[in-house]
Every structure is written in structure tokens, then in C-alpha cells.
mmCIF file of C-alpha atoms in Angstrom:
data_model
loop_
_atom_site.group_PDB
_atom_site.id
_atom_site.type_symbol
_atom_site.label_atom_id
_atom_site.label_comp_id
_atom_site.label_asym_id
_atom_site.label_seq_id
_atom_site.Cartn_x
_atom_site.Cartn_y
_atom_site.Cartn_z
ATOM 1 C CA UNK A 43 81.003 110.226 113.207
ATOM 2 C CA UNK A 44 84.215 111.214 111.175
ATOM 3 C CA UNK A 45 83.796 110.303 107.383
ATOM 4 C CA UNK A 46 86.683 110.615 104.931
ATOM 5 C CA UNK A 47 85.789 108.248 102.348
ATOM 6 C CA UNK A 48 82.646 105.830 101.908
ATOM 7 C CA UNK A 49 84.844 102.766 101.413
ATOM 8 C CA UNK A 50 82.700 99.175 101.580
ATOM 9 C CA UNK A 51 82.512 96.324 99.576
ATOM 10 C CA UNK A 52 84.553 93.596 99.266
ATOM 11 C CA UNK A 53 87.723 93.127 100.857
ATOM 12 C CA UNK A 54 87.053 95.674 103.440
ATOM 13 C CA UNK A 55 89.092 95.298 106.337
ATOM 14 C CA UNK A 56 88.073 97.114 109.063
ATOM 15 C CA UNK A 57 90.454 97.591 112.305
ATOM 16 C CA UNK A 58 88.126 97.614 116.102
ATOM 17 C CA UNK A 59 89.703 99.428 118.861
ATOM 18 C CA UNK A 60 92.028 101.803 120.472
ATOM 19 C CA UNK A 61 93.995 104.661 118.597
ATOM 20 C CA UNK A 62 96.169 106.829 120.953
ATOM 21 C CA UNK A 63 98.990 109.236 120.840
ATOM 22 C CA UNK A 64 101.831 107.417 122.402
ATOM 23 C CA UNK A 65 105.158 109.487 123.763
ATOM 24 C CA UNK A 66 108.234 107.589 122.708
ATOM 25 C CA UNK A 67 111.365 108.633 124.144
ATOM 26 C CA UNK A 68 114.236 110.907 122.762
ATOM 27 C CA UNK A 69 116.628 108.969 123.320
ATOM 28 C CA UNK A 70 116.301 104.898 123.139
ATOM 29 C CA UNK A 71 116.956 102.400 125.631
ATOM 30 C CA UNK A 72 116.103 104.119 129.071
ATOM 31 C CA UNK A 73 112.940 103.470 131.371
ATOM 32 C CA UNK A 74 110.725 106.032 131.486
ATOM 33 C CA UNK A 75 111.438 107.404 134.115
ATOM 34 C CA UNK A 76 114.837 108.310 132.762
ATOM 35 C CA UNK A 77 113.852 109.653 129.660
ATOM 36 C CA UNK A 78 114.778 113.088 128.765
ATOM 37 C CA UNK A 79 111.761 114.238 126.845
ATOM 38 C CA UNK A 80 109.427 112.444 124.383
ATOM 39 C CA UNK A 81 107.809 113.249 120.863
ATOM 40 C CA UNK A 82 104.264 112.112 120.581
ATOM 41 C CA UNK A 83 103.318 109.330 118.030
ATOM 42 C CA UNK A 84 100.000 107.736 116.427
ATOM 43 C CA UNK A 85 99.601 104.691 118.013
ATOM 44 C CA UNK A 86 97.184 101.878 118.746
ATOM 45 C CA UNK A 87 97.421 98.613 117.194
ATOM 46 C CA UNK A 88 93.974 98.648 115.458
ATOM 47 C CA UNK A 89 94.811 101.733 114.026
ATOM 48 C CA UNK A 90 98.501 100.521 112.561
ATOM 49 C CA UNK A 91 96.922 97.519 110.996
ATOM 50 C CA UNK A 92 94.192 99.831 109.346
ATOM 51 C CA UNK A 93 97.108 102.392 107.711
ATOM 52 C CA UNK A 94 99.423 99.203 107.332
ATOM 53 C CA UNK A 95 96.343 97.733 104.791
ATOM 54 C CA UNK A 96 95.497 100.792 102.855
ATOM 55 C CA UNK A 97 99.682 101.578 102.392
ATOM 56 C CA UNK A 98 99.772 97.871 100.721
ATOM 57 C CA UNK A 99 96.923 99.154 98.529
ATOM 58 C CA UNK A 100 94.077 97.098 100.477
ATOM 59 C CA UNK A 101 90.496 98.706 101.252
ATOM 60 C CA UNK A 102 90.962 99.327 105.428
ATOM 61 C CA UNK A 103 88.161 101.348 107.796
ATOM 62 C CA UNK A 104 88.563 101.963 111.319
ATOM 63 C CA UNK A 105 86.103 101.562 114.116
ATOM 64 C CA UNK A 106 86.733 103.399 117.346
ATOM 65 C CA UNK A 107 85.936 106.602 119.693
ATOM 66 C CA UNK A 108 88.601 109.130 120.468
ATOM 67 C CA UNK A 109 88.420 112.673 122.267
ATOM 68 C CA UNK A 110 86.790 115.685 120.457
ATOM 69 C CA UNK A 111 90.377 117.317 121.381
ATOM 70 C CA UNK A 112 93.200 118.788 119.559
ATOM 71 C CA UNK A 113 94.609 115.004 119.229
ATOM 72 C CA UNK A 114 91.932 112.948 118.418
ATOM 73 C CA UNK A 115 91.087 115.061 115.267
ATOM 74 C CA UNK A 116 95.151 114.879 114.545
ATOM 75 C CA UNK A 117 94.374 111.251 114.923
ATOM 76 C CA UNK A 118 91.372 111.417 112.597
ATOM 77 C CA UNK A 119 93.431 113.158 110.213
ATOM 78 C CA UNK A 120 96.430 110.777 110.110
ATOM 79 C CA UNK A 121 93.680 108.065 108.704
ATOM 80 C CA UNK A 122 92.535 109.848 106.468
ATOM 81 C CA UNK A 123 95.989 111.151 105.114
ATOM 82 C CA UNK A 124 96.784 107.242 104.859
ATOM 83 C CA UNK A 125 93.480 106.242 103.052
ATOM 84 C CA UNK A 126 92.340 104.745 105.819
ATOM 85 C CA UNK A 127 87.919 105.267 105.931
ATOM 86 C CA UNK A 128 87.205 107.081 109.151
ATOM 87 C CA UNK A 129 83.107 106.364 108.779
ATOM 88 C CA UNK A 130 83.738 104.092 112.163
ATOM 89 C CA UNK A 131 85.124 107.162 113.934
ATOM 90 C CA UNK A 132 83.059 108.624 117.224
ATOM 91 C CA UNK A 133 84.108 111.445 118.736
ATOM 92 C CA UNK A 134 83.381 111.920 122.262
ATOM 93 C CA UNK A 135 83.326 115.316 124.214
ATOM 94 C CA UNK A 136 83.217 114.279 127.714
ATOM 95 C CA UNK A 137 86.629 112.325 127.385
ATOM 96 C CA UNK A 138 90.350 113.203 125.806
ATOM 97 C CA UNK A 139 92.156 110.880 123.438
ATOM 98 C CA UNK A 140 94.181 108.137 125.262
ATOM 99 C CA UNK A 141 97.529 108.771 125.783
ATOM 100 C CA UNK A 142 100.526 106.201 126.616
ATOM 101 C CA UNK A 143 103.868 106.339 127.682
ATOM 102 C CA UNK A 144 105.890 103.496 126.028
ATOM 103 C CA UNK A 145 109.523 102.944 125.536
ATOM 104 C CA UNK A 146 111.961 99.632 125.097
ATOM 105 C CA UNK A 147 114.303 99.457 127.979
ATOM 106 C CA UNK A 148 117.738 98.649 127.469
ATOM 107 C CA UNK A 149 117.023 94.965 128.588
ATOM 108 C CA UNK A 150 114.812 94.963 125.494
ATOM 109 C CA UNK A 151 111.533 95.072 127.572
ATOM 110 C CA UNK A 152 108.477 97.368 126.269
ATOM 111 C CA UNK A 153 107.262 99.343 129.150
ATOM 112 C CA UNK A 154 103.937 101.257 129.054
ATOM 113 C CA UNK A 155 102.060 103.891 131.255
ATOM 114 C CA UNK A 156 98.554 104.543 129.674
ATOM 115 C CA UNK A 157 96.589 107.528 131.013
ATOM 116 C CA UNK A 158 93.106 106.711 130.452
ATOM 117 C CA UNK A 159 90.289 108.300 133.249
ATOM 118 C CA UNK A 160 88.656 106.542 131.111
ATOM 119 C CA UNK A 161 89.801 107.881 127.615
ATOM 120 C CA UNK A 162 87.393 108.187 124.751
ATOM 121 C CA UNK A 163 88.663 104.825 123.209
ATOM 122 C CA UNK A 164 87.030 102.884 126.306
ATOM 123 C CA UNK A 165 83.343 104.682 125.997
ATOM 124 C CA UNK A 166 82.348 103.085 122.426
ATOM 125 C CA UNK A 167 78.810 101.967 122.961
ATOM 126 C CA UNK A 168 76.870 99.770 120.523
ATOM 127 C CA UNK A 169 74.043 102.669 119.455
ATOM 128 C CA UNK A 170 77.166 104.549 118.006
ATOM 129 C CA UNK A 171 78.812 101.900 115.577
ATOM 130 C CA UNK A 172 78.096 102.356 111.735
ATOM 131 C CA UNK A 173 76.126 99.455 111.165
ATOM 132 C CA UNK A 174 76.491 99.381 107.262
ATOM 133 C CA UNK A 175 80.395 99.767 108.053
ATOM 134 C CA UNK A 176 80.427 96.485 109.604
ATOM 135 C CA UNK A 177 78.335 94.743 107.282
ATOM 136 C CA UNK A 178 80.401 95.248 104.714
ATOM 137 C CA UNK A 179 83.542 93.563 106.426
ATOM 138 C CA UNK A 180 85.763 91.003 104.794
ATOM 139 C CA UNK A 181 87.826 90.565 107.536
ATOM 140 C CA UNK A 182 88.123 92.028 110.970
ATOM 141 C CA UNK A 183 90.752 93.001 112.942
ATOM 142 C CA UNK A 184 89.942 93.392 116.673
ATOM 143 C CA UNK A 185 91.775 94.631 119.473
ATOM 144 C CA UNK A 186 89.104 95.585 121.946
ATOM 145 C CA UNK A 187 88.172 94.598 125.449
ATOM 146 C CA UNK A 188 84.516 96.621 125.911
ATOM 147 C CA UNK A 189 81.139 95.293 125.196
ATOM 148 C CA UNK A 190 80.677 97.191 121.779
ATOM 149 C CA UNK A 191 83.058 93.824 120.466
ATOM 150 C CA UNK A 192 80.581 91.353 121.491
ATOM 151 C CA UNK A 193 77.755 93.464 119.943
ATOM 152 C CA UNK A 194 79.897 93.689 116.934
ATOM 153 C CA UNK A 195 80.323 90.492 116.187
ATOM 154 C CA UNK A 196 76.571 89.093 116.497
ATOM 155 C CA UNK A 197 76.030 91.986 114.548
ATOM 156 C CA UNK A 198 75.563 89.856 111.165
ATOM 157 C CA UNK A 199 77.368 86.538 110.006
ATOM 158 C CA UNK A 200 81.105 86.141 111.024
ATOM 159 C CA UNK A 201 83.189 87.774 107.902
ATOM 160 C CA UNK A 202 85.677 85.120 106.277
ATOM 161 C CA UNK A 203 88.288 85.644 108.413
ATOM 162 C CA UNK A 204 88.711 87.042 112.114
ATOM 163 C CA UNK A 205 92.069 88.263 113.298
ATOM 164 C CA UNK A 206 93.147 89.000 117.056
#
């Protein structure tokens, strides 16, 4: 497990899920297939909400598994840059970091190709979770679609507030 700074307590938010390196486009409002080139990007909802808490001055954690490759520990490190606590964070080494195509078409449409075989992100199993981590919670914020969430959750009494 990553750890980058022992953050519980109250109002802990703690972000469940996927963080991924997305490739965005050079140039805007072209399907993918058209697209020049891209630049790579953090991405992953759970993950924004996470850096999006601790940049408003909020306590924030995030729970999750990504590659034990070159991006997954860039990934790591661009929580921990934003004060985000990485104690949450498995790294696996039999699968890479998600990756996903996304752009906004012209038509104002997102459009996404995820390469996942499966990625790291979908392998989080319960014996792996920081268990003090999530008792700590205030709130949660879960984007997750594996069994790990329902584990999670019966894991001790709901936190005040649950957000989706």
C-alpha cells in the first residue's frame, strides 16, 4: 500500500474507485479517431473529487489499485503532490494502470475508449483495503462497480453522508 500521509479523523473524505491516465486530444472538437496526437492526463472521477477536497483545504484519502508501472506511481505521486492520503493505494504487479481515450466531439458529445485487460483499478479485493482508512470516513465518495464496494460499505456503520 502507498502511504503519503496518515490522514483520519473527522471529516475524512475518502474517494473509492478508478484513477487512470486519460489521453485528451491536441486539438479539441474531433472524434478520436481524427485526433492528431494526445497528451496524457490524471483522470478518474474518484480521484478528481479526492484532489478537488484537499485543494479546498478539506481532509481527502483515496481508495483504489493501480499498476506497479511507470504511471500508476506518476498517479500515486500526483495525490500526494495535492495532499491527497494515498494509505488506500494498492499496487498491483500483474496488471498496468487503466488507460482511456476521451475527447468532446464537436457535437459536444464525450466519447471514451478505455483499455482495461482488466487494468489494476478492476482487481481491488476486500483482504487489501485499509480497514482503519475506512473507519475513519466522514463521508464517502464512490465510483466503483466491483465487489470490494459492497464489502466496503458493511464494513462498519454508514458514515454521515454517502455520495455517488
Amino acid at each position: 500500500m502507498a502511504s503519503n500521509c496518515a490522514v483520519t479523523g473527522s471529516g475524512l473524505i475518502v474517494s473509492f474507485g478508478e484513477m487512470l491516465i486519460d489521453f485528451v486530444p491536441t486539438v479539441s472538437g474531433v472524434s478520436l479517431a481524427e485526433a492528431p496526437g494526445f497528451l496524457k492526463a490524471p483522470g478518474g472521477a474518484p480521484a478528481n473529487v479526492a484532489i478537488a477536497v484537499a485543494r479546498l483545504g478539506g481532509k481527502a484519502a483515496f481508495v483504489g489499485k493501480l499498476g506497479d508501472d511507470e504511471f500508476g506511481h506518476m498517479l500515486a505521486g500526483i495525490l500526494k503532490e495535492n495532499g491527497v492520503s494515498g494509505d488506500g493505494i494498492n499496487f498491483d504487479q500483474g496488471a498496468r494502470t487503466a488507460l482511456a481515450f476521451v475527447t468532446l466531439r464537436a457535437d459536444g458529445e464525450r466519447e471514451f475508449m478505455f483499455y482495461r485487460n482488466p487494468s489494476a483499478d478492476m482487481l481491488l479485493r476486500p483482504d487489501e483495503l485499509n480497514l482503519e482508512l475506512i473507519k475513519s470516513v466522514s463521508v464517502y465518495f464512490v465510483k466503483y462497480r466491483s465487489s470490494p464496494l459492497r464489502f466496503i460499505l458493511t464494513t462498519k456503520a454508514p458514515p454521515s453522508r454517502l455520495l455517488r
